[in-house]
Amino acid sequence: MWTDHGGGGVVDRYGRPLELELHVPTPGAVRVQLALETQQFLSHIGVRIILRTSDGPTWNSRRNQHDFDIDASSSGLDPSPSGLMQSWSCLGLDGVNVGAACDPRVDSLMERAIAAKGDPRPLWFAAIRRLEDDAPPAFRYSLTNAFVVHRRL
């Protein structure tokens, strides 16, 4: 059980503090800000976050080698729920799924949702709930893209 035995605000188990490294690319003001917010948020539950910044190529190399505790990144997914398969399924392991999330049950739920004849939302919600229960993704924000097209097109 994780407990703050020393009273310093960081939980530990068997004398080892719960300390994670969050590797952030620079320059990247938005990611650095999100990293600082994450550090502050997790400190409230006794987790010590050590921020490590590096240039883009170094960060990308470490990310591609899965050399991180927490990945502060973004991903441009297809504009449909099926885009989740790129980053959060076994099929994405050779692509942008750098967190190596691979749960055949999640894959099955996503595949059934994509092929659903009726309302696929219950299947998508079930897949996302299972992801949240199994892997620790923290979806912090989602960009909304707007396109303006002249009516003559």
CSV table of N, CA and C in Angstrom, one decimal:
chain,number,residue,atom,x,y,z
A,1,MET,N,0.8,-1.2,0.0
A,1,MET,CA,0.0,0.0,0.0
A,1,MET,C,0.9,1.2,0.0
A,2,TRP,N,0.5,2.2,-0.8
A,2,TRP,CA,1.3,3.5,-0.9
A,2,TRP,C,0.8,4.4,0.3
A,3,THR,N,1.8,4.8,1.1
A,3,THR,CA,1.5,5.6,2.2
A,3,THR,C,2.6,6.6,2.4
A,4,ASP,N,2.3,7.8,2.9
A,4,ASP,CA,3.3,8.8,3.2
A,4,ASP,C,3.9,8.6,4.5
A,5,HIS,N,4.8,7.7,4.6
A,5,HIS,CA,5.5,7.3,5.9
A,5,HIS,C,6.3,8.4,6.5
A,6,GLY,N,7.0,9.2,5.6
A,6,GLY,CA,7.9,10.2,6.1
A,6,GLY,C,7.2,11.5,6.4
A,7,GLY,N,5.9,11.7,6.0
A,7,GLY,CA,5.2,12.9,6.2
A,7,GLY,C,5.6,14.1,5.3
A,8,GLY,N,6.4,13.8,4.2
A,8,GLY,CA,6.8,14.9,3.4
A,8,GLY,C,5.9,15.2,2.2
A,9,GLY,N,4.8,14.5,2.1
A,9,GLY,CA,3.8,14.7,1.0
A,9,GLY,C,3.9,13.8,-0.1
A,10,VAL,N,4.9,12.9,-0.1
A,10,VAL,CA,5.1,11.9,-1.2
A,10,VAL,C,4.9,10.5,-0.6
A,11,VAL,N,4.0,9.8,-1.3
A,11,VAL,CA,3.7,8.4,-0.8
A,11,VAL,C,4.9,7.5,-1.2
A,12,ASP,N,5.0,6.5,-0.4
A,12,ASP,CA,6.1,5.5,-0.7
A,12,ASP,C,5.6,4.1,-0.4
A,13,ARG,N,6.3,3.1,-0.9
A,13,ARG,CA,6.0,1.7,-0.6
A,13,ARG,C,7.3,1.1,-0.3
A,14,TYR,N,7.5,0.4,0.8
A,14,TYR,CA,8.7,-0.2,1.2
A,14,TYR,C,9.9,0.7,1.1
A,15,GLY,N,9.6,2.0,1.5
A,15,GLY,CA,10.7,3.0,1.5
A,15,GLY,C,11.0,3.7,0.2
A,16,ARG,N,10.4,3.2,-0.9
A,16,ARG,CA,10.6,3.8,-2.2
A,16,ARG,C,9.5,4.8,-2.6
A,17,PRO,N,9.9,6.1,-2.8
A,17,PRO,CA,8.8,7.1,-3.1
A,17,PRO,C,8.2,6.9,-4.5
A,18,LEU,N,7.0,7.3,-4.6
A,18,LEU,CA,6.3,7.2,-5.9
A,18,LEU,C,6.7,8.5,-6.6
A,19,GLU,N,7.7,8.3,-7.5
A,19,GLU,CA,8.4,9.4,-8.2
A,19,GLU,C,8.4,9.0,-9.7
A,20,LEU,N,7.9,9.9,-10.5
A,20,LEU,CA,7.8,9.6,-12.0
A,20,LEU,C,8.4,10.7,-12.7
A,21,GLU,N,9.0,10.4,-13.9
A,21,GLU,CA,9.7,11.4,-14.7
A,21,GLU,C,8.7,11.8,-15.9
A,22,LEU,N,8.5,13.1,-16.0
A,22,LEU,CA,7.7,13.6,-17.1
A,22,LEU,C,8.7,14.3,-18.1
A,23,HIS,N,8.8,13.7,-19.3
A,23,HIS,CA,9.8,14.2,-20.2
A,23,HIS,C,9.1,15.1,-21.2
A,24,VAL,N,9.5,16.4,-21.3
A,24,VAL,CA,8.8,17.4,-22.1
A,24,VAL,C,9.8,18.0,-23.1
A,25,PRO,N,9.3,18.1,-24.4
A,25,PRO,CA,10.1,18.8,-25.4
A,25,PRO,C,10.2,20.3,-25.3
A,26,THR,N,11.3,20.9,-25.6
A,26,THR,CA,11.4,22.3,-25.7
A,26,THR,C,11.8,22.7,-27.1
A,27,PRO,N,11.5,23.8,-27.7
A,27,PRO,CA,10.5,24.7,-27.1
A,27,PRO,C,9.1,24.1,-27.2
A,28,GLY,N,8.3,24.4,-26.2
A,28,GLY,CA,6.9,23.8,-26.2
A,28,GLY,C,6.2,24.4,-25.0
A,29,ALA,N,5.9,25.7,-25.1
A,29,ALA,CA,5.3,26.4,-24.0
A,29,ALA,C,4.0,25.7,-23.5
A,30,VAL,N,3.1,25.2,-24.4
A,30,VAL,CA,1.9,24.6,-24.0
A,30,VAL,C,2.2,23.3,-23.3
A,31,ARG,N,3.1,22.5,-23.8
A,31,ARG,CA,3.4,21.2,-23.1
A,31,ARG,C,4.1,21.5,-21.8
A,32,VAL,N,4.9,22.5,-21.7
A,32,VAL,CA,5.6,22.8,-20.4
A,32,VAL,C,4.5,23.2,-19.4
A,33,GLN,N,3.6,24.0,-19.8
A,33,GLN,CA,2.5,24.5,-18.9
A,33,GLN,C,1.7,23.3,-18.5
A,34,LEU,N,1.3,22.4,-19.4
A,34,LEU,CA,0.6,21.2,-19.0
A,34,LEU,C,1.4,20.3,-18.1
A,35,ALA,N,2.7,20.2,-18.3
A,35,ALA,CA,3.5,19.4,-17.4
A,35,ALA,C,3.5,20.0,-16.0
A,36,LEU,N,3.6,21.3,-15.9
A,36,LEU,CA,3.6,22.0,-14.6
A,36,LEU,C,2.3,21.7,-13.9
A,37,GLU,N,1.2,21.8,-14.6
A,37,GLU,CA,-0.1,21.6,-14.1
A,37,GLU,C,-0.3,20.1,-13.6
A,38,THR,N,0.3,19.2,-14.4
A,38,THR,CA,0.2,17.8,-14.1
A,38,THR,C,1.0,17.5,-12.8
A,39,GLN,N,2.2,18.2,-12.7
A,39,GLN,CA,3.1,18.0,-11.5
A,39,GLN,C,2.3,18.5,-10.3
A,40,GLN,N,1.7,19.7,-10.4
A,40,GLN,CA,1.0,20.2,-9.3
A,40,GLN,C,-0.2,19.3,-8.9
A,41,PHE,N,-1.0,18.9,-9.9
A,41,PHE,CA,-2.2,18.1,-9.6
A,41,PHE,C,-1.8,16.8,-8.9
A,42,LEU,N,-0.7,16.1,-9.4
A,42,LEU,CA,-0.3,14.8,-8.9
A,42,LEU,C,0.3,14.9,-7.5
A,43,SER,N,0.9,16.1,-7.2
A,43,SER,CA,1.4,16.3,-5.9
A,43,SER,C,0.4,16.3,-4.8
A,44,HIS,N,-0.9,16.6,-5.2
A,44,HIS,CA,-2.0,16.6,-4.2
A,44,HIS,C,-2.3,15.2,-3.8
A,45,ILE,N,-1.9,14.2,-4.6
A,45,ILE,CA,-2.2,12.8,-4.2
A,45,ILE,C,-0.9,12.0,-3.8
A,46,GLY,N,0.1,12.8,-3.6
A,46,GLY,CA,1.4,12.2,-3.1
A,46,GLY,C,2.3,11.7,-4.1
A,47,VAL,N,2.2,12.1,-5.4
A,47,VAL,CA,3.1,11.6,-6.4
A,47,VAL,C,4.1,12.8,-6.8
A,48,ARG,N,5.4,12.4,-6.7
A,48,ARG,CA,6.4,13.4,-7.1
A,48,ARG,C,6.7,13.3,-8.6
A,49,ILE,N,6.5,14.4,-9.3
A,49,ILE,CA,6.8,14.4,-10.7
A,49,ILE,C,8.1,15.2,-10.9
A,50,ILE,N,9.0,14.6,-11.6
A,50,ILE,CA,10.3,15.2,-11.9
A,50,ILE,C,10.2,15.6,-13.4
A,51,LEU,N,10.3,16.9,-13.7
A,51,LEU,CA,10.2,17.4,-15.1
A,51,LEU,C,11.6,17.4,-15.7
A,52,ARG,N,11.6,16.8,-16.9
A,52,ARG,CA,12.9,16.7,-17.7
A,52,ARG,C,12.5,17.3,-19.0
A,53,THR,N,13.3,18.3,-19.4
A,53,THR,CA,13.1,18.9,-20.7
A,53,THR,C,14.3,18.6,-21.6
A,54,SER,N,14.0,18.5,-22.9
A,54,SER,CA,15.1,18.3,-23.8
A,54,SER,C,14.6,18.8,-25.2
A,55,ASP,N,15.6,19.0,-26.1
A,55,ASP,CA,15.3,19.4,-27.4
A,55,ASP,C,14.4,18.4,-28.1
A,56,GLY,N,13.7,18.8,-29.2
A,56,GLY,CA,12.8,18.0,-29.9
A,56,GLY,C,13.3,16.7,-30.3
A,57,PRO,N,14.5,16.6,-31.0
A,57,PRO,CA,15.0,15.3,-31.5
A,57,PRO,C,15.3,14.4,-30.3
A,58,THR,N,15.9,14.9,-29.2
A,58,THR,CA,16.2,14.0,-28.1
A,58,THR,C,14.9,13.5,-27.5
A,59,TRP,N,13.9,14.4,-27.3
A,59,TRP,CA,12.6,14.0,-26.8
A,59,TRP,C,12.0,12.9,-27.7
A,60,ASN,N,12.0,13.2,-29.0
A,60,ASN,CA,11.3,12.2,-29.9
A,60,ASN,C,12.0,10.9,-29.9
A,61,SER,N,13.3,10.9,-29.8
A,61,SER,CA,14.1,9.6,-29.7
A,61,SER,C,13.7,8.8,-28.5
A,62,ARG,N,13.7,9.5,-27.3
A,62,ARG,CA,13.3,8.8,-26.1
A,62,ARG,C,11.9,8.3,-26.2
A,63,ARG,N,11.0,9.1,-26.8
A,63,ARG,CA,9.6,8.7,-26.9
A,63,ARG,C,9.5,7.5,-27.8
A,64,ASN,N,10.1,7.4,-28.9
A,64,ASN,CA,10.0,6.3,-29.8
A,64,ASN,C,10.6,5.0,-29.2
A,65,GLN,N,11.6,5.2,-28.3
A,65,GLN,CA,12.1,4.0,-27.6
A,65,GLN,C,11.4,3.6,-26.3
A,66,HIS,N,10.3,4.3,-26.1
A,66,HIS,CA,9.4,4.1,-24.9
A,66,HIS,C,10.2,4.3,-23.6
A,67,ASP,N,11.1,5.3,-23.7
A,67,ASP,CA,12.0,5.6,-22.5
A,67,ASP,C,11.4,6.8,-21.7
A,68,PHE,N,10.3,6.6,-21.1
A,68,PHE,CA,9.6,7.6,-20.3
A,68,PHE,C,8.7,7.0,-19.3
A,69,ASP,N,8.4,7.7,-18.2
A,69,ASP,CA,7.4,7.3,-17.3
A,69,ASP,C,6.0,7.9,-17.7
A,70,ILE,N,6.1,9.2,-18.1
A,70,ILE,CA,4.9,9.9,-18.5
A,70,ILE,C,5.3,10.6,-19.8
A,71,ASP,N,4.4,10.5,-20.8
A,71,ASP,CA,4.6,11.1,-22.1
A,71,ASP,C,3.7,12.3,-22.2
A,72,ALA,N,4.3,13.5,-22.4
A,72,ALA,CA,3.5,14.7,-22.6
A,72,ALA,C,3.5,15.0,-24.1
A,73,SER,N,2.6,14.5,-24.8
A,73,SER,CA,2.6,14.7,-26.2
A,73,SER,C,1.1,14.9,-26.7
A,74,SER,N,1.1,15.1,-28.0
A,74,SER,CA,-0.2,15.3,-28.6
A,74,SER,C,-0.3,14.3,-29.8
A,75,SER,N,-1.4,14.1,-30.3
A,75,SER,CA,-1.6,13.2,-31.4
A,75,SER,C,-2.7,13.7,-32.3
A,76,GLY,N,-2.4,13.8,-33.6
A,76,GLY,CA,-3.4,14.2,-34.5
A,76,GLY,C,-4.1,12.9,-35.1
A,77,LEU,N,-5.3,12.6,-34.5
A,77,LEU,CA,-6.0,11.4,-34.9
A,77,LEU,C,-7.0,11.7,-35.9
A,78,ASP,N,-7.5,10.7,-36.6
A,78,ASP,CA,-8.5,10.8,-37.6
A,78,ASP,C,-9.7,11.5,-36.9
A,79,PRO,N,-10.5,12.3,-37.6
A,79,PRO,CA,-11.6,13.0,-36.9
A,79,PRO,C,-12.9,12.2,-36.7
A,80,SER,N,-12.7,11.0,-36.1
A,80,SER,CA,-13.8,10.1,-35.7
A,80,SER,C,-13.3,9.3,-34.5
A,81,PRO,N,-14.2,8.7,-33.8
A,81,PRO,CA,-13.8,7.9,-32.7
A,81,PRO,C,-12.8,6.8,-33.1
A,82,SER,N,-12.9,6.3,-34.4
A,82,SER,CA,-12.0,5.2,-34.8
A,82,SER,C,-10.6,5.7,-34.8
A,83,GLY,N,-10.3,7.0,-34.8
A,83,GLY,CA,-9.0,7.5,-34.6
A,83,GLY,C,-8.3,7.0,-33.4
A,84,LEU,N,-9.1,6.7,-32.4
A,84,LEU,CA,-8.5,6.2,-31.1
A,84,LEU,C,-7.6,4.9,-31.3
A,85,MET,N,-8.0,4.2,-32.4
A,85,MET,CA,-7.2,2.9,-32.6
A,85,MET,C,-5.8,3.2,-33.0
A,86,GLN,N,-5.5,4.4,-33.5
A,86,GLN,CA,-4.1,4.7,-33.9
A,86,GLN,C,-3.2,4.8,-32.7
A,87,SER,N,-3.7,5.3,-31.6
A,87,SER,CA,-2.9,5.5,-30.4
A,87,SER,C,-3.2,4.5,-29.2
A,88,TRP,N,-4.3,3.9,-29.2
A,88,TRP,CA,-4.8,3.1,-28.1
A,88,TRP,C,-5.2,1.7,-28.4
A,89,SER,N,-4.6,1.1,-29.4
A,89,SER,CA,-4.9,-0.3,-29.7
A,89,SER,C,-3.7,-1.1,-30.1
A,90,CYS,N,-3.8,-2.4,-30.1
A,90,CYS,CA,-2.7,-3.2,-30.4
A,90,CYS,C,-2.3,-3.0,-31.9
A,91,LEU,N,-3.2,-2.6,-32.7
A,91,LEU,CA,-2.9,-2.3,-34.1
A,91,LEU,C,-2.0,-1.1,-34.2
A,92,GLY,N,-2.0,-0.2,-33.3
A,92,GLY,CA,-1.1,1.0,-33.3
A,92,GLY,C,0.3,0.9,-32.8
A,93,LEU,N,0.6,-0.3,-32.4
A,93,LEU,CA,2.0,-0.5,-31.7
A,93,LEU,C,3.1,-0.2,-32.7
A,94,ASP,N,2.9,-0.3,-33.9
A,94,ASP,CA,4.0,0.0,-34.9
A,94,ASP,C,3.9,1.4,-35.4
A,95,GLY,N,3.0,2.2,-34.8
A,95,GLY,CA,2.8,3.6,-35.2
A,95,GLY,C,2.9,4.5,-34.1
A,96,VAL,N,1.8,5.2,-33.8
A,96,VAL,CA,1.8,6.3,-32.8
A,96,VAL,C,1.5,5.9,-31.4
A,97,ASN,N,1.3,4.6,-31.2
A,97,ASN,CA,0.9,4.1,-29.9
A,97,ASN,C,2.2,3.9,-29.0
A,98,VAL,N,2.8,5.0,-28.7
A,98,VAL,CA,4.1,4.9,-28.0
A,98,VAL,C,4.0,4.5,-26.5
A,99,GLY,N,2.8,4.5,-26.0
A,99,GLY,CA,2.5,4.1,-24.7
A,99,GLY,C,2.4,2.6,-24.6
A,100,ALA,N,2.3,1.9,-25.8
A,100,ALA,CA,2.2,0.5,-25.9
A,100,ALA,C,1.0,-0.1,-25.3
A,101,ALA,N,-0.1,0.7,-25.4
A,101,ALA,CA,-1.4,0.2,-24.9
A,101,ALA,C,-1.9,-0.9,-25.8
A,102,CYS,N,-2.2,-2.1,-25.3
A,102,CYS,CA,-2.6,-3.2,-26.1
A,102,CYS,C,-3.5,-4.1,-25.2
A,103,ASP,N,-4.8,-4.0,-25.5
A,103,ASP,CA,-5.7,-4.8,-24.8
A,103,ASP,C,-6.7,-5.3,-25.8
A,104,PRO,N,-6.6,-6.6,-26.1
A,104,PRO,CA,-7.5,-7.2,-27.1
A,104,PRO,C,-9.0,-6.9,-26.9
A,105,ARG,N,-9.4,-6.8,-25.6
A,105,ARG,CA,-10.8,-6.5,-25.4
A,105,ARG,C,-11.1,-5.1,-25.8
A,106,VAL,N,-10.2,-4.1,-25.6
A,106,VAL,CA,-10.4,-2.7,-26.1
A,106,VAL,C,-10.5,-2.8,-27.6
A,107,ASP,N,-9.6,-3.5,-28.3
A,107,ASP,CA,-9.6,-3.6,-29.7
A,107,ASP,C,-10.9,-4.2,-30.2
A,108,SER,N,-11.4,-5.2,-29.5
A,108,SER,CA,-12.7,-5.8,-29.9
A,108,SER,C,-13.8,-4.8,-29.8
A,109,LEU,N,-13.9,-4.1,-28.7
A,109,LEU,CA,-14.9,-3.1,-28.6
A,109,LEU,C,-14.9,-2.0,-29.6
A,110,MET,N,-13.6,-1.6,-30.0
A,110,MET,CA,-13.5,-0.5,-31.0
A,110,MET,C,-13.9,-1.1,-32.4
A,111,GLU,N,-13.5,-2.3,-32.7
A,111,GLU,CA,-13.8,-2.9,-34.0
A,111,GLU,C,-15.3,-3.1,-34.1
A,112,ARG,N,-16.0,-3.5,-33.0
A,112,ARG,CA,-17.4,-3.7,-33.0
A,112,ARG,C,-18.1,-2.3,-33.2
A,113,ALA,N,-17.6,-1.3,-32.5
A,113,ALA,CA,-18.2,0.0,-32.7
A,113,ALA,C,-18.1,0.6,-34.1
A,114,ILE,N,-16.9,0.3,-34.7
A,114,ILE,CA,-16.7,0.8,-36.1
A,114,ILE,C,-17.7,0.1,-37.0
A,115,ALA,N,-17.9,-1.2,-36.8
A,115,ALA,CA,-18.8,-2.0,-37.7
A,115,ALA,C,-20.3,-2.0,-37.3
A,116,ALA,N,-20.6,-1.3,-36.2
A,116,ALA,CA,-22.0,-1.3,-35.7
A,116,ALA,C,-23.0,-0.7,-36.7
A,117,LYS,N,-24.1,-1.4,-36.8
A,117,LYS,CA,-25.2,-1.0,-37.7
A,117,LYS,C,-26.0,0.1,-37.0
A,118,GLY,N,-26.2,-0.1,-35.7
A,118,GLY,CA,-27.0,0.9,-34.9
A,118,GLY,C,-26.1,1.9,-34.3
A,119,ASP,N,-26.5,2.4,-33.1
A,119,ASP,CA,-25.8,3.4,-32.3
A,119,ASP,C,-24.5,2.8,-31.7
A,120,PRO,N,-23.3,3.3,-32.2
A,120,PRO,CA,-22.1,2.7,-31.7
A,120,PRO,C,-21.6,3.3,-30.3
A,121,ARG,N,-22.3,4.3,-29.9
A,121,ARG,CA,-21.8,5.0,-28.7
A,121,ARG,C,-21.6,4.2,-27.5
A,122,PRO,N,-22.5,3.2,-27.1
A,122,PRO,CA,-22.2,2.4,-26.0
A,122,PRO,C,-20.9,1.6,-26.1
A,123,LEU,N,-20.6,1.1,-27.3
A,123,LEU,CA,-19.4,0.4,-27.5
A,123,LEU,C,-18.2,1.3,-27.3
A,124,TRP,N,-18.2,2.5,-27.9
A,124,TRP,CA,-17.1,3.5,-27.7
A,124,TRP,C,-16.9,3.8,-26.2
A,125,PHE,N,-18.0,4.1,-25.5
A,125,PHE,CA,-17.9,4.4,-24.1
A,125,PHE,C,-17.3,3.2,-23.3
A,126,ALA,N,-17.7,2.0,-23.7
A,126,ALA,CA,-17.2,0.8,-23.0
A,126,ALA,C,-15.7,0.7,-23.3
A,127,ALA,N,-15.3,1.0,-24.5
A,127,ALA,CA,-13.8,0.9,-24.9
A,127,ALA,C,-13.0,1.9,-24.1
A,128,ILE,N,-13.5,3.1,-24.0
A,128,ILE,CA,-12.8,4.2,-23.3
A,128,ILE,C,-12.8,3.9,-21.8
A,129,ARG,N,-13.9,3.5,-21.3
A,129,ARG,CA,-13.9,3.1,-19.8
A,129,ARG,C,-12.8,2.0,-19.5
A,130,ARG,N,-12.7,1.0,-20.4
A,130,ARG,CA,-11.7,0.0,-20.2
A,130,ARG,C,-10.3,0.5,-20.3
A,131,LEU,N,-10.1,1.4,-21.3
A,131,LEU,CA,-8.8,2.1,-21.4
A,131,LEU,C,-8.4,2.8,-20.2
A,132,GLU,N,-9.4,3.5,-19.6
A,132,GLU,CA,-9.1,4.3,-18.4
A,132,GLU,C,-8.8,3.4,-17.2
A,133,ASP,N,-9.5,2.3,-17.2
A,133,ASP,CA,-9.3,1.3,-16.1
A,133,ASP,C,-8.0,0.6,-16.2
A,134,ASP,N,-7.5,0.4,-17.4
A,134,ASP,CA,-6.3,-0.4,-17.6
A,134,ASP,C,-5.1,0.4,-17.7
A,135,ALA,N,-5.1,1.3,-18.7
A,135,ALA,CA,-3.9,2.2,-18.9
A,135,ALA,C,-4.2,3.6,-18.3
A,136,PRO,N,-3.2,4.3,-17.9
A,136,PRO,CA,-3.4,5.6,-17.3
A,136,PRO,C,-3.4,6.8,-18.2
A,137,PRO,N,-4.2,6.8,-19.3
A,137,PRO,CA,-4.2,8.0,-20.1
A,137,PRO,C,-4.9,9.1,-19.4
A,138,ALA,N,-4.4,10.3,-19.6
A,138,ALA,CA,-5.1,11.5,-19.1
A,138,ALA,C,-5.3,12.4,-20.3
A,139,PHE,N,-6.5,12.4,-20.9
A,139,PHE,CA,-6.7,13.2,-22.0
A,139,PHE,C,-7.0,14.6,-21.5
A,140,ARG,N,-6.0,15.5,-21.7
A,140,ARG,CA,-6.1,16.8,-21.1
A,140,ARG,C,-6.9,17.8,-22.0
A,141,TYR,N,-6.8,17.7,-23.3
A,141,TYR,CA,-7.5,18.6,-24.1
A,141,TYR,C,-7.7,18.0,-25.5
A,142,SER,N,-8.6,18.5,-26.3
A,142,SER,CA,-8.8,18.1,-27.6
A,142,SER,C,-9.0,19.3,-28.5
A,143,LEU,N,-8.2,19.3,-29.5
A,143,LEU,CA,-8.3,20.5,-30.5
A,143,LEU,C,-9.6,20.3,-31.3
A,144,THR,N,-10.2,21.4,-31.6
A,144,THR,CA,-11.3,21.4,-32.6
A,144,THR,C,-10.9,22.1,-33.8
A,145,ASN,N,-10.9,21.5,-34.9
A,145,ASN,CA,-10.6,22.1,-36.2
A,145,ASN,C,-11.8,22.6,-36.9
A,146,ALA,N,-11.8,23.9,-37.3
A,146,ALA,CA,-12.9,24.5,-38.0
A,146,ALA,C,-12.4,24.8,-39.4
A,147,PHE,N,-13.2,24.5,-40.4
A,147,PHE,CA,-12.9,24.8,-41.8
A,147,PHE,C,-13.9,25.7,-42.4
A,148,VAL,N,-13.5,26.7,-43.1
A,148,VAL,CA,-14.4,27.6,-43.8
A,148,VAL,C,-14.3,27.3,-45.3
A,149,VAL,N,-15.4,27.1,-45.9
A,149,VAL,CA,-15.5,26.8,-47.3
A,149,VAL,C,-16.5,27.7,-48.0
A,150,HIS,N,-16.2,28.3,-49.1
A,150,HIS,CA,-17.1,29.1,-49.8
A,150,HIS,C,-18.3,28.3,-50.3
A,151,ARG,N,-19.5,28.7,-50.3
A,151,ARG,CA,-20.6,27.9,-50.7
A,151,ARG,C,-20.6,27.5,-52.2
A,152,ARG,N,-19.8,28.2,-53.0
A,152,ARG,CA,-19.7,27.8,-54.4
A,152,ARG,C,-19.0,26.5,-54.6
A,153,LEU,N,-18.3,26.0,-53.5
A,153,LEU,CA,-17.6,24.7,-53.6
A,153,LEU,C,-18.6,23.7,-53.0
